PDB file of C-alpha atoms in Angstrom:
ATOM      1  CA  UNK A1091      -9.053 -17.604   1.907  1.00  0.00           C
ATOM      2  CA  UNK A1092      -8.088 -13.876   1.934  1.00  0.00           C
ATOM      3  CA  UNK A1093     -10.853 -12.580   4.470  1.00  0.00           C
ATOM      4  CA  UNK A1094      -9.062 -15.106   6.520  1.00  0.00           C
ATOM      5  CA  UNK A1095      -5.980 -12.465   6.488  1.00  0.00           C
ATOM      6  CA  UNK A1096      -8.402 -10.296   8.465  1.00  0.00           C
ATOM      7  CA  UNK A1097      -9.873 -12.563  11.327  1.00  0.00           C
ATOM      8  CA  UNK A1098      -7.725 -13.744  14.658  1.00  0.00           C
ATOM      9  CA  UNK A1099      -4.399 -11.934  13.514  1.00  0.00           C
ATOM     10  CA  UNK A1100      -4.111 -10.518  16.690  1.00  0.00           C
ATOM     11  CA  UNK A1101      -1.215 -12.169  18.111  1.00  0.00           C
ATOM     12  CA  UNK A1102       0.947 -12.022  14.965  1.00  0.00           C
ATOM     13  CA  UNK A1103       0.189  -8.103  15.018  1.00  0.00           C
ATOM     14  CA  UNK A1104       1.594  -8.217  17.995  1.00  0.00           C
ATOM     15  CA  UNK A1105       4.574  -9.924  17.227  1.00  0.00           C
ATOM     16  CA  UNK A1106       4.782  -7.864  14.259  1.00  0.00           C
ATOM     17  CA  UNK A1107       4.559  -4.445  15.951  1.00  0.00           C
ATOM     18  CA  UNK A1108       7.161  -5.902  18.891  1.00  0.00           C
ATOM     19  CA  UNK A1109       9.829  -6.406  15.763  1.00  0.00           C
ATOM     20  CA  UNK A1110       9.279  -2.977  14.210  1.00  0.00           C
ATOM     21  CA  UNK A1111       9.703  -1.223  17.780  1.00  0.00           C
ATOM     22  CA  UNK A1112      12.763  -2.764  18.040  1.00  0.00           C
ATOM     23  CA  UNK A1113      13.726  -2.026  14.845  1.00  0.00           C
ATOM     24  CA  UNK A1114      12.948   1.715  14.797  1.00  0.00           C
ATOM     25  CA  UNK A1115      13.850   1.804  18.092  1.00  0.00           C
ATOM     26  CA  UNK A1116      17.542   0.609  17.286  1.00  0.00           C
ATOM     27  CA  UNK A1117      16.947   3.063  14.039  1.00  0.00           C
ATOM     28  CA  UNK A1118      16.090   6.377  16.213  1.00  0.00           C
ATOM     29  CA  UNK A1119      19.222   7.344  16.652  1.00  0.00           C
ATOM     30  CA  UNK A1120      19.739   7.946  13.187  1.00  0.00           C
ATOM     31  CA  UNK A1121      16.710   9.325  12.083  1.00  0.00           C
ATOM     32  CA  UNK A1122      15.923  12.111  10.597  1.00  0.00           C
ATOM     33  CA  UNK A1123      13.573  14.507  13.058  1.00  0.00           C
ATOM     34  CA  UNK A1124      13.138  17.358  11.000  1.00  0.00           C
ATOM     35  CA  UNK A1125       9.743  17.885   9.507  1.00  0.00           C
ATOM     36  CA  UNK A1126      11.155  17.587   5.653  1.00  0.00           C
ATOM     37  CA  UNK A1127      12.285  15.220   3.755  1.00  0.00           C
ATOM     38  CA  UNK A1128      16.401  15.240   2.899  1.00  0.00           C
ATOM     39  CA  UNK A1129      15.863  16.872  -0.659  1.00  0.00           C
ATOM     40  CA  UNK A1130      13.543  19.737   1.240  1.00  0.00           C
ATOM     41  CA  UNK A1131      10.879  19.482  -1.206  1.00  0.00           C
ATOM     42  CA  UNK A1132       7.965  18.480   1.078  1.00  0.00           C
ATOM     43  CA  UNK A1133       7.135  17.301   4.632  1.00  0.00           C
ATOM     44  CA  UNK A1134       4.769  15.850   6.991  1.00  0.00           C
ATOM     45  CA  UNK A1135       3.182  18.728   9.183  1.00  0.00           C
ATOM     46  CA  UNK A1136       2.567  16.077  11.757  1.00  0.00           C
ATOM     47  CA  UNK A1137       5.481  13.026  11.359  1.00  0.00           C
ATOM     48  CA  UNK A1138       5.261  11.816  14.691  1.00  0.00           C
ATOM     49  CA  UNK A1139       1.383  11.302  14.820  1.00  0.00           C
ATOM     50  CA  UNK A1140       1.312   9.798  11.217  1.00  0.00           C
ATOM     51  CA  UNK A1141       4.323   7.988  11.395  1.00  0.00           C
ATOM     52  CA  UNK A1142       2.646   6.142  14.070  1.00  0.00           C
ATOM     53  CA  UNK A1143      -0.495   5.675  12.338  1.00  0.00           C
ATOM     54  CA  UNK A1144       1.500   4.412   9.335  1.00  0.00           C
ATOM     55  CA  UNK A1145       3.350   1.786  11.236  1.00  0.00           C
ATOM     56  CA  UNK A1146      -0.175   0.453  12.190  1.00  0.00           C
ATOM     57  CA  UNK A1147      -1.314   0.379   8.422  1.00  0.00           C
ATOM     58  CA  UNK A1148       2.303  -1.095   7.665  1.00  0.00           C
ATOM     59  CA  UNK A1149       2.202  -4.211  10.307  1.00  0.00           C
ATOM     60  CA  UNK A1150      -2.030  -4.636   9.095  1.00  0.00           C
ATOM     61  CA  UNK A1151      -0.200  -4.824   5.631  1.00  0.00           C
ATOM     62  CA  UNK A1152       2.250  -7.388   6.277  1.00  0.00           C
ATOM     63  CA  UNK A1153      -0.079  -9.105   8.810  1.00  0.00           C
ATOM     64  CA  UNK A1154      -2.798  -9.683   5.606  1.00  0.00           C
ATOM     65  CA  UNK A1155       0.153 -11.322   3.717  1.00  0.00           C
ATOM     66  CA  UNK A1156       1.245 -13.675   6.682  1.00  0.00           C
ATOM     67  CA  UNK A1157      -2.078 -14.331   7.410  1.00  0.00           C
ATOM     68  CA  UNK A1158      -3.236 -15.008   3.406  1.00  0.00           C
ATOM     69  CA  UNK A1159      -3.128 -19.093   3.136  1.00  0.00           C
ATOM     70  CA  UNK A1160      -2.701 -18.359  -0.452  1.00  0.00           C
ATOM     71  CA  UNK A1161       0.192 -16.456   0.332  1.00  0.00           C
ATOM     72  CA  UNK A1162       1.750 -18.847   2.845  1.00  0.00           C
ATOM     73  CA  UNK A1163       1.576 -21.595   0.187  1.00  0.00           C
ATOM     74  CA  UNK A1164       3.732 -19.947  -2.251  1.00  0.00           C
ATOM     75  CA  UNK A1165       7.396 -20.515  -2.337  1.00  0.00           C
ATOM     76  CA  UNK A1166       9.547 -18.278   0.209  1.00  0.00           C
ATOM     77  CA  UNK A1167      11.374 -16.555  -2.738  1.00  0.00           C
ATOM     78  CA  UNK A1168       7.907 -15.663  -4.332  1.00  0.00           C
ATOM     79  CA  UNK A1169       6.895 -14.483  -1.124  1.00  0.00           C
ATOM     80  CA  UNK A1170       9.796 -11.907  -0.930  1.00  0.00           C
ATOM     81  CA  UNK A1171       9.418 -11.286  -4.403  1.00  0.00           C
ATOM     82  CA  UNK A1172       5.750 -10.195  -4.140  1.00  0.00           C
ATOM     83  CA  UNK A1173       6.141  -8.712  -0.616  1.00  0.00           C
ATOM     84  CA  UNK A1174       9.471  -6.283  -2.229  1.00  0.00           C
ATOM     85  CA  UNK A1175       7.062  -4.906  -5.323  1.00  0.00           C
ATOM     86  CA  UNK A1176       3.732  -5.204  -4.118  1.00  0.00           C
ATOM     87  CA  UNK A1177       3.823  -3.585  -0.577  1.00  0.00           C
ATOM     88  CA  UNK A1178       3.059  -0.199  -1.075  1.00  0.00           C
ATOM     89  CA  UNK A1179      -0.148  -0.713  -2.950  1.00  0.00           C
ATOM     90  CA  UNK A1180      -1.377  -2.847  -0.582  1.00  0.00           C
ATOM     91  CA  UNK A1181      -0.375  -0.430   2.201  1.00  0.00           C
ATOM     92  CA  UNK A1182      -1.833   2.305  -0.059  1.00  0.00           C
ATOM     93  CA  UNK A1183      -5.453   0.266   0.419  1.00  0.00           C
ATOM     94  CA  UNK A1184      -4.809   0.379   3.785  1.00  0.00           C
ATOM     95  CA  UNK A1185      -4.460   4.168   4.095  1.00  0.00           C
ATOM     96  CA  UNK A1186      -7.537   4.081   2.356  1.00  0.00           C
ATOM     97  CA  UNK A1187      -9.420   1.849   4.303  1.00  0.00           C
ATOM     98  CA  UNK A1188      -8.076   3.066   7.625  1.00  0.00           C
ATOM     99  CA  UNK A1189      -9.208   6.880   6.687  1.00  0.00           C
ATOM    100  CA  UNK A1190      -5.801   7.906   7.113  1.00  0.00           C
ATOM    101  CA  UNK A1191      -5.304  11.637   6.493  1.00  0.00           C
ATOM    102  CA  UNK A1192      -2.251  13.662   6.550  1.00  0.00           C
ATOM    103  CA  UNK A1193      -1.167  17.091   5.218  1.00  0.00           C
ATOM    104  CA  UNK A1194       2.283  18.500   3.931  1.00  0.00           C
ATOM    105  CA  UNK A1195       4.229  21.753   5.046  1.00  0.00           C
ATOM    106  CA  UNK A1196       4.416  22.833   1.439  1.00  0.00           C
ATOM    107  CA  UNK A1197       0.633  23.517  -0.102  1.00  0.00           C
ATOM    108  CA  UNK A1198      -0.023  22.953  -4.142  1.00  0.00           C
ATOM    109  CA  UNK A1199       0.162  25.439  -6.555  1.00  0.00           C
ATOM    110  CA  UNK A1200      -2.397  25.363  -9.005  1.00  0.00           C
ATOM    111  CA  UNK A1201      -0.499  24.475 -11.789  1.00  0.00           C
ATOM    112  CA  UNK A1202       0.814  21.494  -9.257  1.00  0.00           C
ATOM    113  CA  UNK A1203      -2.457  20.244  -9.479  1.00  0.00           C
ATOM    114  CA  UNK A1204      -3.057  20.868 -13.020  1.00  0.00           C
ATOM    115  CA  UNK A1205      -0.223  18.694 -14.056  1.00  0.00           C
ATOM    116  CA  UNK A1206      -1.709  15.757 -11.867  1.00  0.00           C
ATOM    117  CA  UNK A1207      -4.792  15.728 -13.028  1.00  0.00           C
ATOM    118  CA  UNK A1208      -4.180  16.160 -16.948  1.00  0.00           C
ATOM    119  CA  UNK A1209      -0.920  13.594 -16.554  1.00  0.00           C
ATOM    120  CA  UNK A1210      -2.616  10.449 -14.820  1.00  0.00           C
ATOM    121  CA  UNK A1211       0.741   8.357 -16.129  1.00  0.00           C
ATOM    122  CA  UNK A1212       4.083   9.621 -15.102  1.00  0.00           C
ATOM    123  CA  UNK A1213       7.160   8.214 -16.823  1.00  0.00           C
ATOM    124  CA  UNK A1214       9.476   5.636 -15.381  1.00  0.00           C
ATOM    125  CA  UNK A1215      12.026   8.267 -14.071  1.00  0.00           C
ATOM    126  CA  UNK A1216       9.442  10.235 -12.744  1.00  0.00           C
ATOM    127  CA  UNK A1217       7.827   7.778 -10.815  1.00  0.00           C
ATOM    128  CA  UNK A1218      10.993   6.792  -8.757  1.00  0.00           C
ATOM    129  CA  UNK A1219      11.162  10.482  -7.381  1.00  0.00           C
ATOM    130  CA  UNK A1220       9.675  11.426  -3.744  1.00  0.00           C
ATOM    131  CA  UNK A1221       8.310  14.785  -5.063  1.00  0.00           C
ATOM    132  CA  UNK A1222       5.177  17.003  -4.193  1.00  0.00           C
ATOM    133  CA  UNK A1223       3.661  16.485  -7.318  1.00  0.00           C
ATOM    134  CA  UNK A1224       3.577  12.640  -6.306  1.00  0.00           C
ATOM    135  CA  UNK A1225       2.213  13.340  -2.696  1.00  0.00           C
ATOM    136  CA  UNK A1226      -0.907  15.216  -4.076  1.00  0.00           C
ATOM    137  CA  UNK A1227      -1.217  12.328  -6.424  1.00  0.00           C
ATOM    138  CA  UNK A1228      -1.091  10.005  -3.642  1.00  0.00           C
ATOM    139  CA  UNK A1229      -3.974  12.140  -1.896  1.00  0.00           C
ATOM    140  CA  UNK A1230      -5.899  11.500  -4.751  1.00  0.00           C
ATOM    141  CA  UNK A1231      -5.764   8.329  -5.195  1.00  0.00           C
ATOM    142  CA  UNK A1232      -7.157   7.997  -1.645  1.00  0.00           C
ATOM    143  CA  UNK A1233      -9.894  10.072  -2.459  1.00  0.00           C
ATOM    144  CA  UNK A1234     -10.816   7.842  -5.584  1.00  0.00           C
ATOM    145  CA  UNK A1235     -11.300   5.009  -3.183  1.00  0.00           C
ATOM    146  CA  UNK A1236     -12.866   6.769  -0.633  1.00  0.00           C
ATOM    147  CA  UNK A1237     -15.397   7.921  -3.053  1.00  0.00           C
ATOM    148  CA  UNK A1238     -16.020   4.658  -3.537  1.00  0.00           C
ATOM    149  CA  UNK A1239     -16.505   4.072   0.288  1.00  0.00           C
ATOM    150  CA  UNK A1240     -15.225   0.255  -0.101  1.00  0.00           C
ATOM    151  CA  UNK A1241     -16.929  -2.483   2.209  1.00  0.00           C
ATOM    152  CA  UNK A1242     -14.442  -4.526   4.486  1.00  0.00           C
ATOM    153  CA  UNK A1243     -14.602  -7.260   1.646  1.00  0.00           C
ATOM    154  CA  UNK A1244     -14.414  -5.159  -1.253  1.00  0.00           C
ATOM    155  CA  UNK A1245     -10.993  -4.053   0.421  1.00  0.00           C
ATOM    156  CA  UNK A1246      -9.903  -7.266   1.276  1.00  0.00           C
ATOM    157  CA  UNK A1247     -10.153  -8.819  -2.337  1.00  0.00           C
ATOM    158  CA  UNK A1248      -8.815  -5.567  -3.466  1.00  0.00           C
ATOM    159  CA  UNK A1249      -5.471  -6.015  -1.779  1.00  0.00           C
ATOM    160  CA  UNK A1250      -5.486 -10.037  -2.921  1.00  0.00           C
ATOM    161  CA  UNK A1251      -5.911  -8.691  -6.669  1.00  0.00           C
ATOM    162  CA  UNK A1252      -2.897  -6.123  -6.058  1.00  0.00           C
ATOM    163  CA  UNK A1253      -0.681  -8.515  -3.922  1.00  0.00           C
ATOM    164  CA  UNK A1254      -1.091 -11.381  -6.415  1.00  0.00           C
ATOM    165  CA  UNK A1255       0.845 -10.245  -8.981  1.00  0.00           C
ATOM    166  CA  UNK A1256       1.957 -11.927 -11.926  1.00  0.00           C
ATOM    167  CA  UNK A1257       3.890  -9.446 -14.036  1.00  0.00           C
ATOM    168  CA  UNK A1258       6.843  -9.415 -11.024  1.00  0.00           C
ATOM    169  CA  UNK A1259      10.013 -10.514 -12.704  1.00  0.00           C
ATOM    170  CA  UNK A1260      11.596 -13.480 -11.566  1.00  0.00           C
ATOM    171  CA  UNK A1261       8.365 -15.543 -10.077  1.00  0.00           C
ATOM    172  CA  UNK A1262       8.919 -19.178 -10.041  1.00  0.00           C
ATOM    173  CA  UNK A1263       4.679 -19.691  -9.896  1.00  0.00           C
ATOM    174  CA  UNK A1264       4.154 -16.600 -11.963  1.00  0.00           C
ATOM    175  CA  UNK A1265       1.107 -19.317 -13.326  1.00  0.00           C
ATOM    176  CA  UNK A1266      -0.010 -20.376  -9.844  1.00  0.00           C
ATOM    177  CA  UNK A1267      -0.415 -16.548  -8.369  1.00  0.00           C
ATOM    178  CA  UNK A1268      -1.945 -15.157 -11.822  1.00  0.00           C
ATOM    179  CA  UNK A1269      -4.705 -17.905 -10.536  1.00  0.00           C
ATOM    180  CA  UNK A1270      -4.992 -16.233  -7.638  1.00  0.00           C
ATOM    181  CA  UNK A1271      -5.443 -12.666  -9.341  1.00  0.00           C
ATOM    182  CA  UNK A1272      -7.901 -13.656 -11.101  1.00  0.00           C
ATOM    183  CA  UNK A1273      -9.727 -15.430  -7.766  1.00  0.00           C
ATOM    184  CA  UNK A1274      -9.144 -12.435  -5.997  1.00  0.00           C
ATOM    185  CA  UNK A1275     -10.753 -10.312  -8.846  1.00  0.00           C
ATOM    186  CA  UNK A1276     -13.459 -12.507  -9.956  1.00  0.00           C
ATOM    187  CA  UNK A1277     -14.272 -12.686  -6.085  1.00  0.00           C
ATOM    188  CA  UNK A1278     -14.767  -8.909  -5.948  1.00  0.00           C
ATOM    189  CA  UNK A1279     -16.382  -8.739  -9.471  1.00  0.00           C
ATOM    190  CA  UNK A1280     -19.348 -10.907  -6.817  1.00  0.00           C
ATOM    191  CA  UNK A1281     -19.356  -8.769  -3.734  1.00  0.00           C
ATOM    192  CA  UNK A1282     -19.413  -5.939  -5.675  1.00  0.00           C
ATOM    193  CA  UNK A1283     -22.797  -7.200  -7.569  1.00  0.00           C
ATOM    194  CA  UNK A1284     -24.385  -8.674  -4.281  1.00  0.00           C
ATOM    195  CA  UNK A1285     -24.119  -5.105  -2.599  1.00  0.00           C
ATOM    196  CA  UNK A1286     -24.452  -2.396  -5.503  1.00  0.00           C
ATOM    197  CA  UNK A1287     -26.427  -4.431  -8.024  1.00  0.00           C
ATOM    198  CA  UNK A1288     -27.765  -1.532  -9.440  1.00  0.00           C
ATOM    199  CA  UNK A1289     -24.497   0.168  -9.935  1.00  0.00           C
ATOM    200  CA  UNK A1290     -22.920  -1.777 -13.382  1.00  0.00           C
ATOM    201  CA  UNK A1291     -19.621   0.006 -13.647  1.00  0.00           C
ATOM    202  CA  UNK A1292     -18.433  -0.054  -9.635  1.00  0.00           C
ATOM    203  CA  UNK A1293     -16.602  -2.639 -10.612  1.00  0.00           C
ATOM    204  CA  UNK A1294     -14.967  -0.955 -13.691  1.00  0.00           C
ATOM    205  CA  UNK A1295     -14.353   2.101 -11.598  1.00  0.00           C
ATOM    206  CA  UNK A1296     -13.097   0.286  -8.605  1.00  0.00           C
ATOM    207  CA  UNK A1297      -9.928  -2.003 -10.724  1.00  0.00           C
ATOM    208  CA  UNK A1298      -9.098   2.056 -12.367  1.00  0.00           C
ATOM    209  CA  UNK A1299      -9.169   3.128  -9.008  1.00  0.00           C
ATOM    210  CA  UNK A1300      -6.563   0.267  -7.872  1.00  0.00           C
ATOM    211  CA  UNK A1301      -5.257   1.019 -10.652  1.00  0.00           C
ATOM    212  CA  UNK A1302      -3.963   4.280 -10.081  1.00  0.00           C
ATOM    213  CA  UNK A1303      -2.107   3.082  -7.475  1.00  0.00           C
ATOM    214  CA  UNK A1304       0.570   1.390  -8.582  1.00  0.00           C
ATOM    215  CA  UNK A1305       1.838   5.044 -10.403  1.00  0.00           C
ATOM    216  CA  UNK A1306       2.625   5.788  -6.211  1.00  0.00           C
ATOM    217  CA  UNK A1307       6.436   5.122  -5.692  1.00  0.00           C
ATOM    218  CA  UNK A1308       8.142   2.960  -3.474  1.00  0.00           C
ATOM    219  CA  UNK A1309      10.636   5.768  -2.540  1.00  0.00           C
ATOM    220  CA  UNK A1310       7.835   8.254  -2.133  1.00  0.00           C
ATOM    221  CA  UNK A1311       5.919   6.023   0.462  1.00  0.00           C
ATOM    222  CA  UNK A1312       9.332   4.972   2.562  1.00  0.00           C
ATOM    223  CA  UNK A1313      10.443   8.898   2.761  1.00  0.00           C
ATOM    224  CA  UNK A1314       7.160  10.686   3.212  1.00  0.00           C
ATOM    225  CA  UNK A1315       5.516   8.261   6.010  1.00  0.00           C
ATOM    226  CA  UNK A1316       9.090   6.151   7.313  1.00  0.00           C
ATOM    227  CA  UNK A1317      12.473   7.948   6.981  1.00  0.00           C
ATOM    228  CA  UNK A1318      11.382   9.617  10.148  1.00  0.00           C
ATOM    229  CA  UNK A1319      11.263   6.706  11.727  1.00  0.00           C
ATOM    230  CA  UNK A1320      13.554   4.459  10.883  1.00  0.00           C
ATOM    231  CA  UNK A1321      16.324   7.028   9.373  1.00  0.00           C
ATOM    232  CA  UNK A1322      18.595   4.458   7.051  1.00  0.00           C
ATOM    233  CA  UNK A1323      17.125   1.293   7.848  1.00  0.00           C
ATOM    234  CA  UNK A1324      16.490  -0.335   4.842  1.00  0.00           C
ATOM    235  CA  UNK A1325      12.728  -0.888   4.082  1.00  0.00           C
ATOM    236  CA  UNK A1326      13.103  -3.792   2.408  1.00  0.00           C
ATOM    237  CA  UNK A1327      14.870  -5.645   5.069  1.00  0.00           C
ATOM    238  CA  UNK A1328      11.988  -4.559   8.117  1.00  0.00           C
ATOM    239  CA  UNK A1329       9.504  -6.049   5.668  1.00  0.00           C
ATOM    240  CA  UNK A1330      11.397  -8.884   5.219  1.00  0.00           C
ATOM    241  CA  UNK A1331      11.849  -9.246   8.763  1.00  0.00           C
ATOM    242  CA  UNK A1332       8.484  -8.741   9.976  1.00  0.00           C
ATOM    243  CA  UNK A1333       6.980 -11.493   7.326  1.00  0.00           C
ATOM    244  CA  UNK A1334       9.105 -13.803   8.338  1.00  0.00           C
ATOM    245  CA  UNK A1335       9.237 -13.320  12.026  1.00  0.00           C
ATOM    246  CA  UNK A1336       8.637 -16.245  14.655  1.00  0.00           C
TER     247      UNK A1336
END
């Protein structure tokens, strides 16, 4: 049921990118064009070109939820629930899977990346900020999964075991979705074995990698790859929007 996210979604992508154009479009205006981000800690070198390439991850992101029969079964509420807390590490996947790269104006100190790597969990505060310590942890969590170099399917279960989630407050088939967590991960547990069999703990690795994930920040995601684009739009309102378009 989730690979079926991936096959003939052509036309909703479609639909899907026509609603964000119009949206950012509208949003333009009031953007913000500079190469920084409003608190002038860090930038995109190229905003434009990955904006755009971001946008294409974002409506693939949305498009695997619309497209997930799973998903489409579940009430709307748990739908906008889910969508609200669990888009960015789905979208994070997608970076991943799409090979998207992308560089700051501002370049790591050493002691930058020292912190990162000897603090893999960052405290609830410090999670919610857009910094440059959380960009460079960002880039490597995309290198963890690109290490990995992920199979379509590996990916696609992936994104069902991050997407289903069960610990999101307020879920009226909290029971009904943890089911499909554990279908999504038990389903990737068996591609996993069928291509590495030799390899025991891929699938160990792989969950730590997805893992690592959800320490990326909503606010750091919308400011670094969409405040550009859509200036004060607010995120959760295009997502909304674009799920639930006709």
């Amino acid at each position: 049921h989730l690979l079926q996210s991936q096959i003939q979604t052509t036309s909703v992508q479609d639909t899907m990118k026509s609603t964000l154009s119009s949206i950012t479009s509208s949003a333009s205006g009031r953007a913000d064009t500079t190469t920084t981000n409003r608190r002038g800690e860090f930038g995109l070198m190229d905003p434009q070109g990955t904006g755009q390439f971001a946008s294409n991850v974002l409506v693939k992101t949305v498009c695997f939820m619309r497209c997930s029969p799973s998903f489409s079964q579940l009430p709307p509420r748990d739908r906008s629930s889910l969508l609200r807390h669990c888009w960015v590490p789905v979208f994070v996947l997608g970076l991943a899977q799409e090979k998207i790269v992308f560089k700051v104006t501002d370049v790591p100190s050493s002691n930058i990346l020292h912190q990162i790597l000897l603090r893999p969990v960052l405290t609830n505060k410090e999670a919610e900020q857009p910094t440059l310590a959380g960009v460079y942890r960002l880039q490597i969590c995309l290198r963890q999964l690109w290490n990995l170099d992920l199979s379509p399917k590996e990916y696609a279960y992936l994104k069902g075991a991050m997407l289903f989630n069960p610990a999101v407050q307020g879920l009226s088939a909290s029971s009904f979705i943890e089911g499909l967590q554990q279908e999504a991960e038990r389903a990737l547990q068996e591609v996993i074995h069928l291509l590495h069999p030799e390899d025991s703990s891929r699938f160990s690795r792989t969950l730590r990698a997805a893992s690592a994930i959800q320490t990326v920040s909503h606010s750091l995601v919308t400011e670094l790859f969409f405040k550009p684009v859509i200036g004060n739009t607010n995120m959760s309102h295009l997502l909304t929007e674009m799920l639930f378009v006709h």
